[in-house]
JSON list of C-alpha atoms in Angstrom, two decimals:
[
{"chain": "L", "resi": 230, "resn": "UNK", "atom": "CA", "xyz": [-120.77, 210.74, 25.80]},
{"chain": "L", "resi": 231, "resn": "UNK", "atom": "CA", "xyz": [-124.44, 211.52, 24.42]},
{"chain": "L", "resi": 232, "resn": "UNK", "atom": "CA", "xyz": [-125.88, 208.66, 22.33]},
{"chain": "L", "resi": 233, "resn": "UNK", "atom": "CA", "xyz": [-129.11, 208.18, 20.53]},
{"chain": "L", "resi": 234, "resn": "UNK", "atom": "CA", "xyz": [-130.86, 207.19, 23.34]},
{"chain": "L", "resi": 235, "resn": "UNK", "atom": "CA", "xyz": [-130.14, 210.06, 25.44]},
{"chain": "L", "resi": 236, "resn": "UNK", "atom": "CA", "xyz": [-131.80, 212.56, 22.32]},
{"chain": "L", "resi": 237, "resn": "UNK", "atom": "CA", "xyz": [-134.47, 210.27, 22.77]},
{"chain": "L", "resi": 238, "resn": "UNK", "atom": "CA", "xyz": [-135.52, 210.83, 26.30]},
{"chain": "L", "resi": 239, "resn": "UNK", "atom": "CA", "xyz": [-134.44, 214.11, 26.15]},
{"chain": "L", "resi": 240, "resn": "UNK", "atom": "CA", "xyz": [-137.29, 214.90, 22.86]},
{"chain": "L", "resi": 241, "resn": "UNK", "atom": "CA", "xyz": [-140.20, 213.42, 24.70]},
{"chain": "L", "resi": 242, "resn": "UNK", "atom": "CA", "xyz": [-140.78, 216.20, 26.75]},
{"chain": "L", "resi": 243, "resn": "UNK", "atom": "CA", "xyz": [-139.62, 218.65, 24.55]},
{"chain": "L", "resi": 244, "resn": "UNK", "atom": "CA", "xyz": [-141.72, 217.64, 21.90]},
{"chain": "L", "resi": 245, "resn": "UNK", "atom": "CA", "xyz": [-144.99, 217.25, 23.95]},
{"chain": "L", "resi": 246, "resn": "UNK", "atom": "CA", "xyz": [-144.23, 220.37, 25.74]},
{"chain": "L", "resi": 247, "resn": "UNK", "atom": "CA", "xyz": [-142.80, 221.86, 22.31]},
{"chain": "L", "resi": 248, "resn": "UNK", "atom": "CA", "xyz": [-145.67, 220.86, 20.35]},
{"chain": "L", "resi": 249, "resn": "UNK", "atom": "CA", "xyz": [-148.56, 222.02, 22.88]},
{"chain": "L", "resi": 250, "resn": "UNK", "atom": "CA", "xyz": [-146.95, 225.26, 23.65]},
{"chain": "L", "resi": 251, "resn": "UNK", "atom": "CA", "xyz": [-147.45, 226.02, 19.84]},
{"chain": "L", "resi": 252, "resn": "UNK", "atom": "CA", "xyz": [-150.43, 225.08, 19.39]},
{"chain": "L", "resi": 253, "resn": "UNK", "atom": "CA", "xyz": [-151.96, 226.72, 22.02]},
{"chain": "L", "resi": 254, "resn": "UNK", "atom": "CA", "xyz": [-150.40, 230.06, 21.22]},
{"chain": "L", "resi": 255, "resn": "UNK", "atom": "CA", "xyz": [-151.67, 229.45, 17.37]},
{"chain": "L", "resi": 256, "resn": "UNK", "atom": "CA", "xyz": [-155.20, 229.11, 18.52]},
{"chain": "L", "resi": 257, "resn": "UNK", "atom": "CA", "xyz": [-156.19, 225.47, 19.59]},
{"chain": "L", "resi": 258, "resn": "UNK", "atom": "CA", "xyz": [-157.78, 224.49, 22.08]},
{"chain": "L", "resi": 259, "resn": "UNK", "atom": "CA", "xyz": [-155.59, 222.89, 25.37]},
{"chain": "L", "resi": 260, "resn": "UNK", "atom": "CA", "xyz": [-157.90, 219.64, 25.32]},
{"chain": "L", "resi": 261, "resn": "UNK", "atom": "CA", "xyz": [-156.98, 219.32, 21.41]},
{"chain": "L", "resi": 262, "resn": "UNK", "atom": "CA", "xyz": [-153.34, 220.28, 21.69]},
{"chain": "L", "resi": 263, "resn": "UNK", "atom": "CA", "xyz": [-152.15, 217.87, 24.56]},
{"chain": "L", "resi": 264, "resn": "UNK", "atom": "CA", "xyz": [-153.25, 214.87, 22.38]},
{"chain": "L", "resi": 265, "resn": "UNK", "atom": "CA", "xyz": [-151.56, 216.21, 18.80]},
{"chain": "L", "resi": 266, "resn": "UNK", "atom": "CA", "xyz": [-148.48, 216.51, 20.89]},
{"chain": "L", "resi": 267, "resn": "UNK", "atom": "CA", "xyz": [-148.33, 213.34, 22.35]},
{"chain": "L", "resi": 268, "resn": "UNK", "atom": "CA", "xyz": [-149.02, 211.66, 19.10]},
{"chain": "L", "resi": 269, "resn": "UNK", "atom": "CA", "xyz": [-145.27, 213.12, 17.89]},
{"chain": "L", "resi": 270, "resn": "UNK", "atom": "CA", "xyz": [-143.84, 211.75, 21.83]},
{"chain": "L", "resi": 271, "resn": "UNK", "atom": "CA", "xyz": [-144.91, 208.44, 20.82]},
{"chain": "L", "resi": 272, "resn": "UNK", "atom": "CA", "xyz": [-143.81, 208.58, 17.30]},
{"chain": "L", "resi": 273, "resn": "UNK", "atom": "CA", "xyz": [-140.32, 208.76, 18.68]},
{"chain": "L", "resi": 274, "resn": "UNK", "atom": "CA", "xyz": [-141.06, 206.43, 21.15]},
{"chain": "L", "resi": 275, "resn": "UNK", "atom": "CA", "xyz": [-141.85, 204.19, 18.44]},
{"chain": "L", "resi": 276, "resn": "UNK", "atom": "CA", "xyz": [-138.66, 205.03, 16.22]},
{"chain": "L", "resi": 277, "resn": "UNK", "atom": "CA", "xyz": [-136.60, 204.55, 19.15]},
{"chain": "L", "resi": 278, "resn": "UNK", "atom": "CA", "xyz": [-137.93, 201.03, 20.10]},
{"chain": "L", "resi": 279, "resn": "UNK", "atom": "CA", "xyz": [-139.02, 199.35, 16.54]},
{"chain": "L", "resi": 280, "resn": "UNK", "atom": "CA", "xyz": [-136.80, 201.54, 13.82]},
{"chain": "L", "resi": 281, "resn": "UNK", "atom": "CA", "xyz": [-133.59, 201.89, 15.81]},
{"chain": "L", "resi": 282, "resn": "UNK", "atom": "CA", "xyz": [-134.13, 199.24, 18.43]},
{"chain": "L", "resi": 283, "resn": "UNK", "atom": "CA", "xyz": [-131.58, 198.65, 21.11]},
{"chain": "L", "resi": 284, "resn": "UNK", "atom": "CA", "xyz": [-128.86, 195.43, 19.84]},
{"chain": "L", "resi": 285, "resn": "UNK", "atom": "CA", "xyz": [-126.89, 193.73, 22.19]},
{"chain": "L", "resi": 286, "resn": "UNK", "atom": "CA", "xyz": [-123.27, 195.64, 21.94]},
{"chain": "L", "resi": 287, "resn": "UNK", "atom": "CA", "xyz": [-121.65, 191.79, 22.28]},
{"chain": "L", "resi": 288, "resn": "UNK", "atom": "CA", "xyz": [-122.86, 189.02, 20.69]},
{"chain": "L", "resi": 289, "resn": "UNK", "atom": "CA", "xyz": [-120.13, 186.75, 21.14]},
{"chain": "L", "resi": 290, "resn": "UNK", "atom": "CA", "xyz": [-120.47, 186.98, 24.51]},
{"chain": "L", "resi": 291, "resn": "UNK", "atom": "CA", "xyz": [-123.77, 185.39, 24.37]},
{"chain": "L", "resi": 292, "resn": "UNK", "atom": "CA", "xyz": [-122.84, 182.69, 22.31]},
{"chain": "L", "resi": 293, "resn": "UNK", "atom": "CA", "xyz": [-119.89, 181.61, 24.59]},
{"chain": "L", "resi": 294, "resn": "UNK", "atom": "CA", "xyz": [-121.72, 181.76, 27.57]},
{"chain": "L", "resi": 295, "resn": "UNK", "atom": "CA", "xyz": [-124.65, 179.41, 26.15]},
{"chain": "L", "resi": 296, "resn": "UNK", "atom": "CA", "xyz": [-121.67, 177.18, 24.72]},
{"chain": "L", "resi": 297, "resn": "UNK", "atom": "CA", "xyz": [-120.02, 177.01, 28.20]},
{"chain": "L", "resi": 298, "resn": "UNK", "atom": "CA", "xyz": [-123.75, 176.03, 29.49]},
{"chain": "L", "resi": 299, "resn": "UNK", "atom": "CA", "xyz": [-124.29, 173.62, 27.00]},
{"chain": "L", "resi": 300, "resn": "UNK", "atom": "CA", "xyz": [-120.65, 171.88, 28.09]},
{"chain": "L", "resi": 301, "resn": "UNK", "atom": "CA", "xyz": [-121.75, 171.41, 31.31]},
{"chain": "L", "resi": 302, "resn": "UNK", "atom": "CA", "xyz": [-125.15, 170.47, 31.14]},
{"chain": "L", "resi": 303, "resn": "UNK", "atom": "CA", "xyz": [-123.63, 167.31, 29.47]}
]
């Protein structure tokens, strides 16, 4: 099963192919293109880590297990 994530890493390259493939054909330069493109790879990049960040699926989990520490640390 596909999940966010996997779009992500999968529109990276796309994109920064995508985008430079397009630009080039519409007239700009390779040296000009490469850089426009990447700008868009790390925009999602940057949606994927600070919009829609990864969350721990369990949080209990967490919780018990520090509980469980705390019991016998004492």
């Amino acid at each position: 099963m596909t999940g966010y994530y996997d779009y992500v890493l999968g529109l990276i390259p796309l994109v920064l192919f995508g985008v430079t493939a397009i630009l080039t054909t519409a007239g700009v330069g390779l040296t000009t293109a490469v850089p426009i493109a990447a700008i868009g790879s790390v925009g999602i990049m940057g949606h994927a880590l600070f919009v829609n960040g990864p969350v721990e699926s369990q949080p209990g989990a967490v919780t018990q297990n520090t509980q469980s520490q705390q019991l016998n640390a004492d």
